[in-house]
Coordinates of C-alpha atoms in Angstrom, one line a residue:
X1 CA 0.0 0.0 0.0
X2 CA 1.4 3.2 -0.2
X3 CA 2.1 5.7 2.4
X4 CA 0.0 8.1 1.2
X5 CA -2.8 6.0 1.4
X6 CA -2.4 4.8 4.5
X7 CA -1.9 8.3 5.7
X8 CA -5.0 9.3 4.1
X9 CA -6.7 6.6 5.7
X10 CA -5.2 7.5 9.3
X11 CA -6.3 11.1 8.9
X12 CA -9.9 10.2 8.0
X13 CA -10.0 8.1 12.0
X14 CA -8.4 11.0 13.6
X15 CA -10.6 13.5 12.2
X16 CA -13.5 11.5 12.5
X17 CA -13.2 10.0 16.4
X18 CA -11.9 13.4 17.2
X19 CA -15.3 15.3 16.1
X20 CA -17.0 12.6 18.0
X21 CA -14.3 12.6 21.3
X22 CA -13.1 15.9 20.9
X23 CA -9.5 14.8 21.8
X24 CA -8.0 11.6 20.2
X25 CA -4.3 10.3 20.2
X26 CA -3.6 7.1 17.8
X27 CA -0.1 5.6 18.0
X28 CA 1.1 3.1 15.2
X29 CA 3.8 1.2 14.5
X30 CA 5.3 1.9 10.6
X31 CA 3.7 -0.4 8.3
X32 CA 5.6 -1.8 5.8
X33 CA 5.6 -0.6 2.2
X34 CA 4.4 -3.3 0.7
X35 CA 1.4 -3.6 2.6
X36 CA -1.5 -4.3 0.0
X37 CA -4.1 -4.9 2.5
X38 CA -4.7 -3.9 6.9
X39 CA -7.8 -4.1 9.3
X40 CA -7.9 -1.1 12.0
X41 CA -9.4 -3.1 14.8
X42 CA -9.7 0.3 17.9
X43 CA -11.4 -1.9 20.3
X44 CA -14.5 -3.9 21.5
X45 CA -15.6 -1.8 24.2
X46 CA -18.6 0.5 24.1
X47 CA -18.0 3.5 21.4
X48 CA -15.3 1.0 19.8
X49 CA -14.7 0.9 16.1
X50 CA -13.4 -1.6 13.2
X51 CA -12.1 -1.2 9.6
X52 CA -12.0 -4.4 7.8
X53 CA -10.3 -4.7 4.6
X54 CA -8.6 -1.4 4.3
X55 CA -6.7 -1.6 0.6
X56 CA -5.5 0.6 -2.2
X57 CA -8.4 0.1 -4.6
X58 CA -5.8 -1.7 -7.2
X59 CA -5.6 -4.2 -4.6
X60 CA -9.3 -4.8 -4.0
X61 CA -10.1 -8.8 -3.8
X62 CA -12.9 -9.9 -5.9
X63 CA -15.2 -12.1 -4.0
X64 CA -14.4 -15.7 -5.0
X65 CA -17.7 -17.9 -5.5
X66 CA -17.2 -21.2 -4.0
X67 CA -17.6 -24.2 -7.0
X68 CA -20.4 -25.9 -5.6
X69 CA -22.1 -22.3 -5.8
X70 CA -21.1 -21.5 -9.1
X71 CA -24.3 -21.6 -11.8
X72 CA -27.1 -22.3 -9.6
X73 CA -29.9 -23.2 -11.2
X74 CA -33.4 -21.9 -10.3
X75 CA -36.9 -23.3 -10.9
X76 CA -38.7 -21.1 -13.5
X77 CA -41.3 -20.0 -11.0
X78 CA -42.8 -21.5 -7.5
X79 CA -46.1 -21.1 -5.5
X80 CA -46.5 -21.0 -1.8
X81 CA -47.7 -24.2 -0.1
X82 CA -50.9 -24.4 1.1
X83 CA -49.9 -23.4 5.3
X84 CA -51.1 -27.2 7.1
X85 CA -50.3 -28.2 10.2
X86 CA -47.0 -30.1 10.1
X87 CA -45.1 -29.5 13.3
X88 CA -41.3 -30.2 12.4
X89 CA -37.6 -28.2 12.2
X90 CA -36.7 -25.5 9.7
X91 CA -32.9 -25.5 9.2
X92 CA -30.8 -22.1 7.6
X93 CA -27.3 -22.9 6.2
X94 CA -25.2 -19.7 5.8
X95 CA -21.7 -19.6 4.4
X96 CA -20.8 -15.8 4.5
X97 CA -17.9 -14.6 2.2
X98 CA -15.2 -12.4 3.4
X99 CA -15.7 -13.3 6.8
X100 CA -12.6 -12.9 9.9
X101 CA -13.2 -14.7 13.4
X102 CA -12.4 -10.9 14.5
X103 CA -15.6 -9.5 13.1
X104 CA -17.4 -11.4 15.6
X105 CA -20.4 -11.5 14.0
X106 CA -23.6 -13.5 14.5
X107 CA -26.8 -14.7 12.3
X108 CA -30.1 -13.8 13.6
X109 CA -33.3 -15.2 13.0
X110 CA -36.3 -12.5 13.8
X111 CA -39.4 -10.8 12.4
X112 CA -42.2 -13.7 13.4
X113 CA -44.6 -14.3 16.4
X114 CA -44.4 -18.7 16.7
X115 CA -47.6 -20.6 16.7
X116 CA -48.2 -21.4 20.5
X117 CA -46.3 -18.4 21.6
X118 CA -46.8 -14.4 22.4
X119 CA -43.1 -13.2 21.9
X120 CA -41.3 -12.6 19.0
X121 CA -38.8 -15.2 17.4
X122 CA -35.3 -13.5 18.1
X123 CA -32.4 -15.6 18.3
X124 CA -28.8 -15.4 17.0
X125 CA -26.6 -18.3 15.9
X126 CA -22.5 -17.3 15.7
X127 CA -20.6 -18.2 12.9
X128 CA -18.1 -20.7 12.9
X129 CA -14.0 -18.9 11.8
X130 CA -14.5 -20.2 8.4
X131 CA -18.0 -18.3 7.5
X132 CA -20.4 -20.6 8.4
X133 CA -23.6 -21.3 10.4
X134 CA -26.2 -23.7 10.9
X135 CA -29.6 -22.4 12.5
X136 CA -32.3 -24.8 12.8
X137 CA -35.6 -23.1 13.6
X138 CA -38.6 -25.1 15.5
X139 CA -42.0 -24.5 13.5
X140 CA -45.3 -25.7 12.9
X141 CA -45.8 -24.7 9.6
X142 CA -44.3 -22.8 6.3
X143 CA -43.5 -19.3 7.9
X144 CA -41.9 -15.8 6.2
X145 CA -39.3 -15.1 8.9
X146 CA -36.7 -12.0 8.8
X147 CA -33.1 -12.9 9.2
X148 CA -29.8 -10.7 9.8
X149 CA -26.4 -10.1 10.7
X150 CA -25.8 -9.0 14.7
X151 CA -22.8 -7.7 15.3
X152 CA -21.6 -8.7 19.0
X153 CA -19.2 -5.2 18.7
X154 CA -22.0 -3.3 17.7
X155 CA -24.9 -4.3 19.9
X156 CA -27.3 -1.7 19.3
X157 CA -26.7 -2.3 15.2
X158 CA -28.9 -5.2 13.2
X159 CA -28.5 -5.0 9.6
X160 CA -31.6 -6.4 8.7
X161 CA -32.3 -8.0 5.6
X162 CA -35.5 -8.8 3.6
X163 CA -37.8 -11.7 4.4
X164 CA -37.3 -15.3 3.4
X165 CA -39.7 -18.7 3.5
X166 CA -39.0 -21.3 5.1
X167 CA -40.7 -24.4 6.3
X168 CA -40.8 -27.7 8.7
X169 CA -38.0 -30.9 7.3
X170 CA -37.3 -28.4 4.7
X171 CA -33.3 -26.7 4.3
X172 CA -32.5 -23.5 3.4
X173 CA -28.7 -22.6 2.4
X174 CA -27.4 -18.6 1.9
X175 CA -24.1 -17.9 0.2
X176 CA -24.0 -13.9 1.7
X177 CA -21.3 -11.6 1.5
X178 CA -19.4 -9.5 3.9
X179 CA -20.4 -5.7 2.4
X180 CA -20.5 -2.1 3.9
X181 CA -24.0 -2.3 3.9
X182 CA -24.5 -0.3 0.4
X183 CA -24.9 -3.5 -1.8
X184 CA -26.9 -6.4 -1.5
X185 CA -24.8 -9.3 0.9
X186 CA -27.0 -11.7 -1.0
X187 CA -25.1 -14.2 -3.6
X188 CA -27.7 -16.8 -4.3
X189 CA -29.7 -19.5 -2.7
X190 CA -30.5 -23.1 -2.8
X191 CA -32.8 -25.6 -1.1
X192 CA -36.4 -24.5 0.0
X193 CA -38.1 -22.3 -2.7
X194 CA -35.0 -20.8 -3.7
X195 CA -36.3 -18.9 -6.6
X196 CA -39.0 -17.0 -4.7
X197 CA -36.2 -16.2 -1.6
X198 CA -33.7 -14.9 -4.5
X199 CA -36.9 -12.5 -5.6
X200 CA -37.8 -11.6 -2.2
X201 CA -34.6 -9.7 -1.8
X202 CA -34.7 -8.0 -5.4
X203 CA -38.4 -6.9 -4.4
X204 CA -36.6 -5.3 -1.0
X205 CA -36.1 -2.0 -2.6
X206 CA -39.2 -2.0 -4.7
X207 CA -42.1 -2.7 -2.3
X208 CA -40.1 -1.9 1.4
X209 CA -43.1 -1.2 4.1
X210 CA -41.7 2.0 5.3
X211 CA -41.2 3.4 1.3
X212 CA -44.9 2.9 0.5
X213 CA -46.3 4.5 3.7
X214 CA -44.0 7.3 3.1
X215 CA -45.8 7.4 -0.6
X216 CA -49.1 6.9 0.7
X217 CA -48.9 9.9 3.4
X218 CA -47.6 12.4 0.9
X219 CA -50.8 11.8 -1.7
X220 CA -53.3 11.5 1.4
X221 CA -52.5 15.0 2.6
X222 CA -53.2 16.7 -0.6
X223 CA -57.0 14.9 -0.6
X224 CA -59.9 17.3 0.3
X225 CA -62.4 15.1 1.4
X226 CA -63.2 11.8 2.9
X227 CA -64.3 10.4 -0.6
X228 CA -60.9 11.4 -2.4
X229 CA -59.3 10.0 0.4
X230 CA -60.6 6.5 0.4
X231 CA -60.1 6.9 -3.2
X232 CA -56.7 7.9 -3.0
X233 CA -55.7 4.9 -1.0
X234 CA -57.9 2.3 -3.1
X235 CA -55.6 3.8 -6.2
X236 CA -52.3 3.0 -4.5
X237 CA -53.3 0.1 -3.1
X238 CA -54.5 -1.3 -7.2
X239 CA -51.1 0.3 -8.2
X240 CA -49.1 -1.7 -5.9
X241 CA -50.8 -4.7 -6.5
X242 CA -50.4 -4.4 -10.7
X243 CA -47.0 -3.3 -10.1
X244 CA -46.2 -6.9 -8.2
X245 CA -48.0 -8.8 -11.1
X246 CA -46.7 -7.2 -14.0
X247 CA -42.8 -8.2 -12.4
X248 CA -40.9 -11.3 -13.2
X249 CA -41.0 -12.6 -9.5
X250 CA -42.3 -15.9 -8.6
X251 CA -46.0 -16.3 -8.6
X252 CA -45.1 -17.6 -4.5
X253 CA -42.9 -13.8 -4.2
X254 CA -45.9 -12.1 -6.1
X255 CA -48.9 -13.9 -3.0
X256 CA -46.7 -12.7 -0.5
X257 CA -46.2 -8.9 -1.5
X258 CA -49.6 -8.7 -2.7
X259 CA -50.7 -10.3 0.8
X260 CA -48.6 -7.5 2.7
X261 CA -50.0 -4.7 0.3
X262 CA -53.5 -5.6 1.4
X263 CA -52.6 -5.4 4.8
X264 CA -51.3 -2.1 4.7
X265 CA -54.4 -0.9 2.8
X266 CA -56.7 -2.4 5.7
X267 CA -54.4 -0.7 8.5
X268 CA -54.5 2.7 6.6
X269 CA -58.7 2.8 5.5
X270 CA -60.0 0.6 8.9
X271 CA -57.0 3.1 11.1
X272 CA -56.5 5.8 9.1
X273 CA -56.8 8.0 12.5
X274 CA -53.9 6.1 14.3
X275 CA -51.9 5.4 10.8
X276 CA -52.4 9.1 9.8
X277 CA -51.3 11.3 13.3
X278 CA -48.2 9.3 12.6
X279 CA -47.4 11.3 9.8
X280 CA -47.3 14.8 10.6
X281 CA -46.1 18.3 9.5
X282 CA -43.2 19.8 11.2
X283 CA -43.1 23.5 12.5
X284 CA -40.7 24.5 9.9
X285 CA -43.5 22.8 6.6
X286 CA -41.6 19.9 6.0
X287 CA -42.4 16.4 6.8
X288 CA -41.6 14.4 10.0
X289 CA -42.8 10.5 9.4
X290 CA -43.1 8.4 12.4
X291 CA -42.6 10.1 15.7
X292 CA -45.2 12.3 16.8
X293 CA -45.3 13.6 19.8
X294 CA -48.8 14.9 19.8
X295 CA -50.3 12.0 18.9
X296 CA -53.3 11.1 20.8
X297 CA -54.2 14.6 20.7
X298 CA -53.9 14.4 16.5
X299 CA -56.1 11.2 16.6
X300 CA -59.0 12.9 17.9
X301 CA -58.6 15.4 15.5
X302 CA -57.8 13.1 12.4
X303 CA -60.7 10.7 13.4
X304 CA -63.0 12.7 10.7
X305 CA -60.9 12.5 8.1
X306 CA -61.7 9.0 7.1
X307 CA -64.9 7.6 9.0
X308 CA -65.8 4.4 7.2
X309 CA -69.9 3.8 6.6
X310 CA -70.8 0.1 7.7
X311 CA -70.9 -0.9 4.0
X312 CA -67.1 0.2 3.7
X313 CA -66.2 -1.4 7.1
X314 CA -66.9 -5.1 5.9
X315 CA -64.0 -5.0 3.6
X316 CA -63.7 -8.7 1.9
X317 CA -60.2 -9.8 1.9
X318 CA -58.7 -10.7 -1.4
X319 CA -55.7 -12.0 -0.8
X320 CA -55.4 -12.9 3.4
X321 CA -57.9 -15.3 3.9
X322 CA -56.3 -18.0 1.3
X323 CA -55.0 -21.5 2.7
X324 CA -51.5 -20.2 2.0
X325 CA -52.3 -17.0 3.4
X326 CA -50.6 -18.2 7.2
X327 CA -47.4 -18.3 5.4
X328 CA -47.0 -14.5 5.3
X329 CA -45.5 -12.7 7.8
X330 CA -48.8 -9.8 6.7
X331 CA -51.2 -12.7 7.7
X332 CA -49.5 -12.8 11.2
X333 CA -49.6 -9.3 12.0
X334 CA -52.3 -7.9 10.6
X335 CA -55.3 -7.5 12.9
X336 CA -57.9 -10.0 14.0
X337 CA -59.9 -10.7 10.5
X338 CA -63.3 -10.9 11.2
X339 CA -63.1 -7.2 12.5
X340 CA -62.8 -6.2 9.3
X341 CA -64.2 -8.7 7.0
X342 CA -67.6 -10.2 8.3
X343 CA -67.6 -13.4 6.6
X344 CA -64.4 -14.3 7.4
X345 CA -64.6 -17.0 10.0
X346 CA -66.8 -19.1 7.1
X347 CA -64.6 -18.6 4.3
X348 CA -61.7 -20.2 5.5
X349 CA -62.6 -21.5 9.0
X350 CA -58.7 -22.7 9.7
X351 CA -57.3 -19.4 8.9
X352 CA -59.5 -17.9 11.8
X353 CA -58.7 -20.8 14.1
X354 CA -54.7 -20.5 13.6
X355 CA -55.3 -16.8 14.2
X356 CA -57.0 -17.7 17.6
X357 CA -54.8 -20.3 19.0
X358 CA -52.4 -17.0 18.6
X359 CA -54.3 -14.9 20.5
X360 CA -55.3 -18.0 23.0
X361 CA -51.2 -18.2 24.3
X362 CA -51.9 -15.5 26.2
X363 CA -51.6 -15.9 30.3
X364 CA -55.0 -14.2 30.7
X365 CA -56.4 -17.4 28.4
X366 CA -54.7 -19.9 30.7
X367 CA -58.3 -21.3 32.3
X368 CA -60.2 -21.0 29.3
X369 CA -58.6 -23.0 27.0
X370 CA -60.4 -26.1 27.5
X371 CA -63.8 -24.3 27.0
X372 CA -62.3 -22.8 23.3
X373 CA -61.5 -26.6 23.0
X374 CA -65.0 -27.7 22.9
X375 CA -66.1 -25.6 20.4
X376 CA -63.3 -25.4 17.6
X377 CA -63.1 -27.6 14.4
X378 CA -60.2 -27.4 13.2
X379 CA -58.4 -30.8 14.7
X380 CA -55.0 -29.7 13.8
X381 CA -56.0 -26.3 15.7
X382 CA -57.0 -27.7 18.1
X383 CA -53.8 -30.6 18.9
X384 CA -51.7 -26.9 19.0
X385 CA -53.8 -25.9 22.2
X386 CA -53.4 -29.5 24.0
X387 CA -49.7 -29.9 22.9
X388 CA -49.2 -26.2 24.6
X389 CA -51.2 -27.4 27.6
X390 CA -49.3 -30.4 28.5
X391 CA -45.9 -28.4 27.4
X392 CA -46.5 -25.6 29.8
X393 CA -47.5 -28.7 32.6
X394 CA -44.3 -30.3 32.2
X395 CA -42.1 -27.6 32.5
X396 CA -43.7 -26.1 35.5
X397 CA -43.0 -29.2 37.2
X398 CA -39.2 -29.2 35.9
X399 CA -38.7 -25.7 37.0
X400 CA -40.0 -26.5 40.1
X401 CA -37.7 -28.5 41.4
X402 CA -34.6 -26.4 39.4
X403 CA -32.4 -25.1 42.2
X404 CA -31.7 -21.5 41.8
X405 CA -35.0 -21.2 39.6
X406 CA -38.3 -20.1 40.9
X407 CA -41.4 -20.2 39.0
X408 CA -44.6 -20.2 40.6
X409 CA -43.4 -19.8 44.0
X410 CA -44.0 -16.3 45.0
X411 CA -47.5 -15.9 42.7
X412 CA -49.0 -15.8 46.0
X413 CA -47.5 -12.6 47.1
X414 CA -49.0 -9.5 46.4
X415 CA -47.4 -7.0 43.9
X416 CA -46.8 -4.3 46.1
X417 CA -44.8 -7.1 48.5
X418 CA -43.0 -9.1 46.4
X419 CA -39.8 -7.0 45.8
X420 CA -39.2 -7.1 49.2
X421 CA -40.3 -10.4 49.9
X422 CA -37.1 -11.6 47.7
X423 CA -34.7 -9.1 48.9
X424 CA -35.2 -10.7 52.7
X425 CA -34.0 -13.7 51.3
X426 CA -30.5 -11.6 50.4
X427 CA -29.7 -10.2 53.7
X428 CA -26.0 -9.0 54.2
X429 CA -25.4 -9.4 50.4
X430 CA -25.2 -6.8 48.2
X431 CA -27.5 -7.3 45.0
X432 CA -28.0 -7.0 41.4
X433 CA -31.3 -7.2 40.3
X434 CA -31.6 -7.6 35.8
X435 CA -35.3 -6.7 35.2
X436 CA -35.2 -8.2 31.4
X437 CA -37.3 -10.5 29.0
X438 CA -35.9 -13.4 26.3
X439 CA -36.7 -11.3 23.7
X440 CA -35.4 -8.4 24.4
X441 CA -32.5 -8.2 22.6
X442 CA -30.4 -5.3 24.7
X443 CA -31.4 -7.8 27.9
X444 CA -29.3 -10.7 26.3
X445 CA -26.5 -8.6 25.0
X446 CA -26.2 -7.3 29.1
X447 CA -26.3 -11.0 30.2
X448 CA -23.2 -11.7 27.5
X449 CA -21.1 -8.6 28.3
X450 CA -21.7 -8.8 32.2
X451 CA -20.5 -12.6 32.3
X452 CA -16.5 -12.3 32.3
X453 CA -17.3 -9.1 35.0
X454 CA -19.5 -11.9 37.2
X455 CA -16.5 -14.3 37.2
X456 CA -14.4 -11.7 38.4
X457 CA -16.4 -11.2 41.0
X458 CA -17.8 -14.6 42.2
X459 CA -16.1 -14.2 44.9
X460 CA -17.9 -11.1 46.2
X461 CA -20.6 -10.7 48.8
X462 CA -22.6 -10.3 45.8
X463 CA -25.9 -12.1 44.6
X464 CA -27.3 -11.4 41.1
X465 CA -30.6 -11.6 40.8
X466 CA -33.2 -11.5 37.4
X467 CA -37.0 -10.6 37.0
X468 CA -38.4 -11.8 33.9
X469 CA -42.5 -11.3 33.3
X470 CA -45.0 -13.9 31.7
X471 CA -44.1 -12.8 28.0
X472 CA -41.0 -15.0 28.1
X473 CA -42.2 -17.8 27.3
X474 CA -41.3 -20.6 29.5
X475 CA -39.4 -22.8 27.3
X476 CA -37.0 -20.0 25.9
X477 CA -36.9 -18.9 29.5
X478 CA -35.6 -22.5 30.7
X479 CA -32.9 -22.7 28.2
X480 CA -31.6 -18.9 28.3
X481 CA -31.5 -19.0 31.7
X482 CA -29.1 -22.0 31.9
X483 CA -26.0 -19.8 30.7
X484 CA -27.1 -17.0 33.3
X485 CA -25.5 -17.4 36.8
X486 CA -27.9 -16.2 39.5
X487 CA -31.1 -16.8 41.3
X488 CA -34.6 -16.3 38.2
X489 CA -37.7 -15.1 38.9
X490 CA -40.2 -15.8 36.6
X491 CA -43.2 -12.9 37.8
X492 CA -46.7 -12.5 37.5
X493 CA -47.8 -9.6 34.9
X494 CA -48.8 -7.5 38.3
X495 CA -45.6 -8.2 40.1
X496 CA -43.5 -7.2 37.1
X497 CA -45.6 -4.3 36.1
X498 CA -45.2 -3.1 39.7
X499 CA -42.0 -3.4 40.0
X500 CA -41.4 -1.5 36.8
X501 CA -43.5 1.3 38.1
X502 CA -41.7 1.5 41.4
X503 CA -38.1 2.2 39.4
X504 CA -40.2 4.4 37.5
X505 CA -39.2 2.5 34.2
X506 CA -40.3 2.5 30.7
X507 CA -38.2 0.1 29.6
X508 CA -36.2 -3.0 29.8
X509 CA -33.6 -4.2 30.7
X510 CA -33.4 -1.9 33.7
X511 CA -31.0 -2.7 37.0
X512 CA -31.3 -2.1 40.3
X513 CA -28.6 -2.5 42.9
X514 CA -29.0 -3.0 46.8
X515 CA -26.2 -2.5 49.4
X516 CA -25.3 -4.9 52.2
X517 CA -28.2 -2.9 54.6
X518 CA -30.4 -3.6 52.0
X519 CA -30.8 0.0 50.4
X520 CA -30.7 1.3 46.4
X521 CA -28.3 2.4 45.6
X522 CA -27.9 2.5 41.7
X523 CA -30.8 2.3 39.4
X524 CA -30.3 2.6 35.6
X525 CA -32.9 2.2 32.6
X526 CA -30.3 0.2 29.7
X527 CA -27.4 -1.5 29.9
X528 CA -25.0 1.4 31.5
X529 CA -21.5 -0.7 30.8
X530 CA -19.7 -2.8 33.1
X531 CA -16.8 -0.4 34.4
X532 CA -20.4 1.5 35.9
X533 CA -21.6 -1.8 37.3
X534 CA -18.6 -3.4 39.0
X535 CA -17.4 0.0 40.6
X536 CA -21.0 -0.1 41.8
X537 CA -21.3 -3.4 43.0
X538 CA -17.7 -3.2 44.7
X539 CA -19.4 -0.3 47.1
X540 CA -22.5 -1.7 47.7
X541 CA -20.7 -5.3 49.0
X542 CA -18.6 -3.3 51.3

């Protein structure tokens, strides 16, 4: 490389950490003339950056495509399977290109709600050194999932991809590539409807969510009436949908996007109220999407805008109420059906029963399922509710005898009791209390960068303690829990919303430490760092 381009280079991470430190010294050893390629690795602590790959441009590697990659073939077009029952294992084989066991990077499987579960599927798989990872992915049926890279240096950064399909005994394999994040990491893709995932990421850019609500506000403010309104949004809504048929996707690709335009056109007509206060003007004329402070306030006044007659309300689905209609991630998150569309519960009678065995999952459902039981008809819908039944019976009883684990032992005492009810049990220590949730993913990074800082420690008058609430669902909760050393608390919804409320805390994960006398003496909404932590720790056990 040649010095002036590795002084370049080293002026560009002075100037830029010193605007963001105000004050920055870098010391380097000389690097050899003939360097033709460098990483600048400045650290993995918080505020820590990496520069991978740093070259002269005439020494830029092309990315070499493994053999058994080269020429893939893919099927001339594919349709979506019709979304049975058919309880199984999903499994995801990546092999990313360009990638250093430095980068420390992880895959992550996100985006979807599971059948027989109210939390989000969030879960991260680490690569192997040489680029590779195997996730395997427990689902009940065919399933549009989001997947992405987590970067363990970066916590707070997901580069999240589009959506791919996958399903139960079927494999999935992902050549990526390492990129800055300004081209597409995706090489090809083989296995499980291969074509329609290759599409999926070309129709990224075309038909992105956020792109077409930022469309859709800027031609609904300019309408004058209620009429031109519905109008307006029945014309982008057609638009979107010809637009999807009229491309060379898959005719699988083309049920999916046309399935999430449809949702989007029922939130914004059936909500336009909510959907539209989130759009607002700012003071200076210009437009602020997403973010309103005001926004109860504009809801009331934006309820007018677009009041739907009873004729307009029982919108007919086209496109969500199909058997493969569960595979789309729209299907999942769009609101309860039959609110919308009247004869939805007899057009497709399964579709409406996967949709409540969703909604059953939910702790306040616990003693009703057996009546929903009685009068279902879907079997298949039905074998979900008994398989979750006798699931959640069996590992009650295994937590219940788990030492260091207590579930179900403290539902007994009242909200307003319970926090002091477990700190009695901690007298003369000092503790941590973690107030987190599995899927919360700042909560697990905490957990990962606190552990080396617990072993240090161990030997401490220190007891760490974690509050997790009834969204964490059980099993998750059991296995997470086994690489977390401490005492677990698995709450009621009133103890853990009270004890929320007492720290006065919107958010999770949010800690709490107690000294040897048993007073607070640190309280902190977010993961504050572990130099923070330990120094607090150290004079709290004192």
């Amino acid at each position: 490389m040649k010095k002036q381009a590795i002084l370049t280079i080293l002026l560009a991470f002075i100037a830029m950490a010193g605007q963001a430190q105000n004050q920055l010294a870098l010391h380097f050893k000389p690097v050899p003339l003939d360097t033709k390629e460098m990483d600048f690795l400045e650290g993995y602590s918080d505020g820590a950056f990496t520069f991978w790959n740093i070259c002269d441009s005439k020494y830029k590697k092309e990315v070499v495509i493994p053999d058994e990659w080269k020429n893939v073939q893919y099927a001339k077009d594919e349709t979506l399977p019709d979304a049975t029952i058919n309880k199984g294992v999903a499994t995801i084989k990546v092999k990313l290109l360009g990638y250093k066991p430095e980068m420390k990077k992880e895959f992550m499987v996100h985006g979807f709600t599971p059948l027989c579960s109210k939390s989000r599927f969030e879960k991260e798989f680490p690569f192997a050194d040489d680029g590779t990872v195997t996730a395997e992915i427990p689902l009940w049926l065919p399933r549009q999932v989001r997947i992405g890279i987590w970067d363990i240096t970066y916590p707070n950064e997901i580069k999240a991809f589009p959506t791919i399909l996958i399903a139960p005994g079927q494999e999935t394999e992902i050549l990526m590539k390492v990129t800055d994040g300004q081209e597409c990491p995706f090489v090809a893709f083989k296995g499980y409807l291969a074509k329609t995932n290759m599409d999926m990421q070309k129709a990224y850019d075309a038909f992105t969510t956020y792109k077409d609500d930022e469309k859709t506000y800027l031609k609904v403010r300019e309408c004058k009436t209620k009429e031109e309104r519905l109008q307006c949004l029945t014309d982008i809504f057609n638009q979107r949908v010809a637009d999807v048929k009229a491309s060379n996707y898959t005719t699988a690709t083309k049920d999916l996007l046309c399935m999430e335009a449809e949702s989007h056109f029922v939130e914004w007509t059936h909500n336009f109220a909510g959907t539209y206060s989130h759009y607002v003007m700012s003071p200076d004329g210009t437009v602020r999407s997403w973010g309103n402070d005001n926004y109860l306030e504009d809801c009331e006044k934006n309820r007018e805008l677009l009041l739907l007659s009873e004729e307009e309300i029982a919108y007919t689905y086209k496109y969500l109420y199909e058997p493969k209609s569960p595979c789309s991630l729209a299907f999942w998150e769009s609101e309860l059906m039959s609110y919308y569309d009247m004869d939805a519960a007899k057009k497709n009678v399964h579709n409406n029963e996967l949709k409540l065995v969703q909604t059953l999952m939910g702790d306040e459902y616990k003693g009703l399922l057996n009546n929903f039981l009685e009068i279902m008809k879907c079997e298949d819908c039905k074998n979900v509710i008994r398989e979750y039944q006798a699931e959640q019976q069996r590992l009650a009883q295994e937590l219940g005898s788990t030492e260091h684990v207590f579930y179900q032992k403290y539902d007994d005492v009242a909200p307003e009791n319970i926090l002091q009810t477990i700190l009695d049990k901690y007298k003369g220590k000092a503790v941590l209390i973690d107030i987190w949730a599995t899927w919360c993913g700042p909560c697990r990074q905490g957990h990962r960068l606190m552990a080396p800082m617990k072993q240090e420690l161990k030997d401490k008058n220190i007891q760490f303690v974690y509050f997790s609430p009834p969204s964490s669902p059980l099993a998750t909760w059991q296995e997470m829990i086994k690489e977390i050393d401490g005492d677990h608390y698995y709450l009621t919804d009133e103890q853990y919303r009270y004890i929320l409320d007492k720290y006065e805390s919107d958010g999770i994960p949010t800690y709490a430490i107690y000294n040897t006398k048993g007073e607070q003496t640190f309280k902190n909404i977010g993961f504050p760092g572990n130099d923070v932590i330990r120094k607090e720790l150290e004079a709290a056990s004192k």
